[in-house]
């Protein structure tokens, strides 16, 4: 079954589907074993975690593909990918969709910001015309090699143009073939309901922390018509805070005793990796060798 098909099945089976950000392969393995059904590769996550860069459109398609390959090799969960603005014009966007599909992604979202993009929850974003974004979506849809690869249009228009205009844009993006709408940085029940009432494709709510949106519960979002709830960087933020306190403690205390309780144990680390199965295999191969 293709990754796109898996994503669509998960979407049909969960109202709403929770999609958690996994900045690396190990996070994807944990999310899968804990019972999540869909994962996300954040553009900010690739920029921040893999390259130490801000989320300002400075990473390339190849940078993102590398992380997609690592994650999809380690996890069988469908992976939704942040394609930012698609990395260029129609030909580039077509290549983005084809390459992401080959790398094992289940779908991607492309946004209507200008190439010099910003995080969707920051001020002073600029967006392209509806026509230009419609061309982006058409290019993505036409390039699909797996009919189930999920192409989501993200609109950042709410902050600049307001609710009505953002919904008009979303309608045009759906008419161009978008399978879903990512309503970026909208805030209230009224906003989510307005998107879901106006459109008959699944709507995604980006519940990112320290941004414009409250930390709504999935059940309330579901009641308001939201089909997908995204937690793009939640685990990453927690990992960073934990790492920060470990680095500081080692420096200040001269050892890590004060923070060892906050660490995942060796046993738990190995559990997710199936380490012991590998070790047993190795042991039995050694034993066979000795018996010869
Ligand atoms: C979803 C997002 O595009 C991402 O790259 O993860 C970011 C998340 C964030 O910066 O909190 C965004 O909302 O722009
Ligand atoms: Mg992003």
GROMACS .gro file of N, CA and C and ligand atoms in nm, residues 40-46 48 55 82 84 109 111 113 117-122 125 154 156 182 184-185 204 206-211 230-233 237, ligand 1:
model
  128
   40UNK      N    1   0.476   1.380   1.100
   40UNK     CA    2   0.497   1.503   1.024
   40UNK      C    3   0.643   1.542   1.024
   41UNK      N    4   0.691   1.584   0.909
   41UNK     CA    5   0.825   1.642   0.903
   41UNK      C    6   0.808   1.793   0.885
   42UNK      N    7   0.843   1.866   0.989
   42UNK     CA    8   0.828   2.011   0.993
   42UNK      C    9   0.939   2.080   0.916
   43UNK      N   10   0.904   2.183   0.842
   43UNK     CA   11   1.007   2.262   0.774
   43UNK      C   12   1.095   2.333   0.875
   44UNK      N   13   1.031   2.385   0.980
   44UNK     CA   14   1.109   2.448   1.087
   44UNK      C   15   1.198   2.343   1.152
   45UNK      N   16   1.146   2.223   1.167
   45UNK     CA   17   1.222   2.114   1.229
   45UNK      C   18   1.347   2.081   1.148
   46UNK      N   19   1.332   2.070   1.015
   46UNK     CA   20   1.449   2.042   0.931
   46UNK      C   21   1.549   2.156   0.944
   48UNK      N   22   1.580   2.397   1.184
   48UNK     CA   23   1.635   2.415   1.319
   48UNK      C   24   1.719   2.294   1.362
   55UNK      N   25   1.368   2.919   1.051
   55UNK     CA   26   1.267   2.874   0.954
   55UNK      C   27   1.232   2.988   0.859
   82UNK      N   28   0.626   1.913   0.523
   82UNK     CA   29   0.617   2.058   0.500
   82UNK      C   30   0.702   2.092   0.378
   84UNK      N   31   0.707   2.391   0.244
   84UNK     CA   32   0.721   2.537   0.239
   84UNK      C   33   0.649   2.594   0.115
  109UNK      N   34   0.240   1.973   0.228
  109UNK     CA   35   0.165   2.099   0.215
  109UNK      C   36   0.253   2.207   0.155
  111UNK      N   37   0.254   2.628   0.071
  111UNK     CA   38   0.188   2.748   0.124
  111UNK      C   39   0.190   2.864   0.026
  113UNK      N   40   0.279   3.172   0.086
  113UNK     CA   41   0.371   3.282   0.117
  113UNK      C   42   0.467   3.304   0.000
  117UNK      N   43   0.990   3.320   0.286
  117UNK     CA   44   0.883   3.287   0.381
  117UNK      C   45   0.927   3.305   0.526
  118UNK      N   46   0.825   3.305   0.612
  118UNK     CA   47   0.850   3.310   0.757
  118UNK      C   48   0.767   3.201   0.823
  119UNK      N   49   0.795   3.181   0.950
  119UNK     CA   50   0.706   3.096   1.028
  119UNK      C   51   0.566   3.156   1.020
  120UNK      N   52   0.464   3.071   1.007
  120UNK     CA   53   0.327   3.118   0.991
  120UNK      C   54   0.272   3.193   1.111
  121UNK      N   55   0.339   3.180   1.224
  121UNK     CA   56   0.289   3.243   1.347
  121UNK      C   57   0.365   3.370   1.382
  122UNK      N   58   0.447   3.418   1.289
  122UNK     CA   59   0.523   3.541   1.310
  122UNK      C   60   0.459   3.655   1.231
  125UNK      N   61   0.419   3.857   0.745
  125UNK     CA   62   0.431   3.762   0.635
  125UNK      C   63   0.382   3.829   0.507
  154UNK      N   64  -0.173   2.521   0.198
  154UNK     CA   65  -0.172   2.599   0.323
  154UNK      C   66  -0.194   2.745   0.288
  156UNK      N   67  -0.173   3.121   0.437
  156UNK     CA   68  -0.125   3.211   0.542
  156UNK      C   69  -0.198   3.345   0.533
  182UNK      N   70  -0.484   2.369   0.495
  182UNK     CA   71  -0.412   2.399   0.618
  182UNK      C   72  -0.441   2.547   0.645
  184UNK      N   73  -0.366   2.831   0.831
  184UNK     CA   74  -0.255   2.869   0.918
  184UNK      C   75  -0.288   2.988   1.007
  185UNK      N   76  -0.252   2.974   1.134
  185UNK     CA   77  -0.258   3.082   1.233
  185UNK      C   78  -0.397   3.142   1.250
  204UNK      N   79  -0.699   2.122   0.827
  204UNK     CA   80  -0.595   2.097   0.927
  204UNK      C   81  -0.581   2.217   1.021
  206UNK      N   82  -0.327   2.377   1.295
  206UNK     CA   83  -0.186   2.371   1.338
  206UNK      C   84  -0.177   2.416   1.483
  207UNK      N   85  -0.171   2.319   1.574
  207UNK     CA   86  -0.169   2.354   1.716
  207UNK      C   87  -0.023   2.358   1.763
  208UNK      N   88   0.044   2.461   1.716
  208UNK     CA   89   0.185   2.478   1.752
  208UNK      C   90   0.194   2.568   1.875
  209UNK      N   91   0.285   2.536   1.964
  209UNK     CA   92   0.293   2.609   2.092
  209UNK      C   93   0.359   2.746   2.074
  210UNK      N   94   0.326   2.836   2.165
  210UNK     CA   95   0.384   2.971   2.170
  210UNK      C   96   0.357   3.050   2.042
  211UNK      N   97   0.243   3.020   1.977
  211UNK     CA   98   0.207   3.089   1.853
  211UNK      C   99   0.077   3.165   1.868
  230UNK      N  100  -0.238   1.914   1.394
  230UNK     CA  101  -0.094   1.904   1.378
  230UNK      C  102  -0.023   1.956   1.503
  231UNK      N  103   0.078   1.879   1.548
  231UNK     CA  104   0.163   1.919   1.660
  231UNK      C  105   0.306   1.920   1.606
  232UNK      N  106   0.342   2.021   1.528
  232UNK     CA  107   0.464   2.011   1.445
  232UNK      C  108   0.593   1.998   1.523
  233UNK      N  109   0.604   2.071   1.634
  233UNK     CA  110   0.733   2.081   1.701
  233UNK      C  111   0.723   2.050   1.850
  237UNK      N  112   1.042   2.072   2.093
  237UNK     CA  113   1.059   2.176   2.195
  237UNK      C  114   1.092   2.111   2.330
  293LIG     C1  115   0.409   2.416   1.084
  293LIG     C2  116   0.532   2.492   1.056
  293LIG     O1  117   0.526   2.539   0.922
  293LIG     C3  118   0.655   2.403   1.063
  293LIG     O2  119   0.750   2.427   0.989
  293LIG     O3  120   0.656   2.313   1.148
  293LIG     C4  121   0.555   2.611   1.153
  293LIG     C5  122   0.548   2.573   1.298
  293LIG     C6  123   0.601   2.675   1.397
  293LIG     O4  124   0.693   2.751   1.365
  293LIG     O5  125   0.553   2.675   1.511
  293LIG     C7  126   0.456   2.722   1.116
  293LIG     O6  127   0.345   2.723   1.170
  293LIG     O7  128   0.490   2.806   1.032
   0.00000   0.00000   0.00000
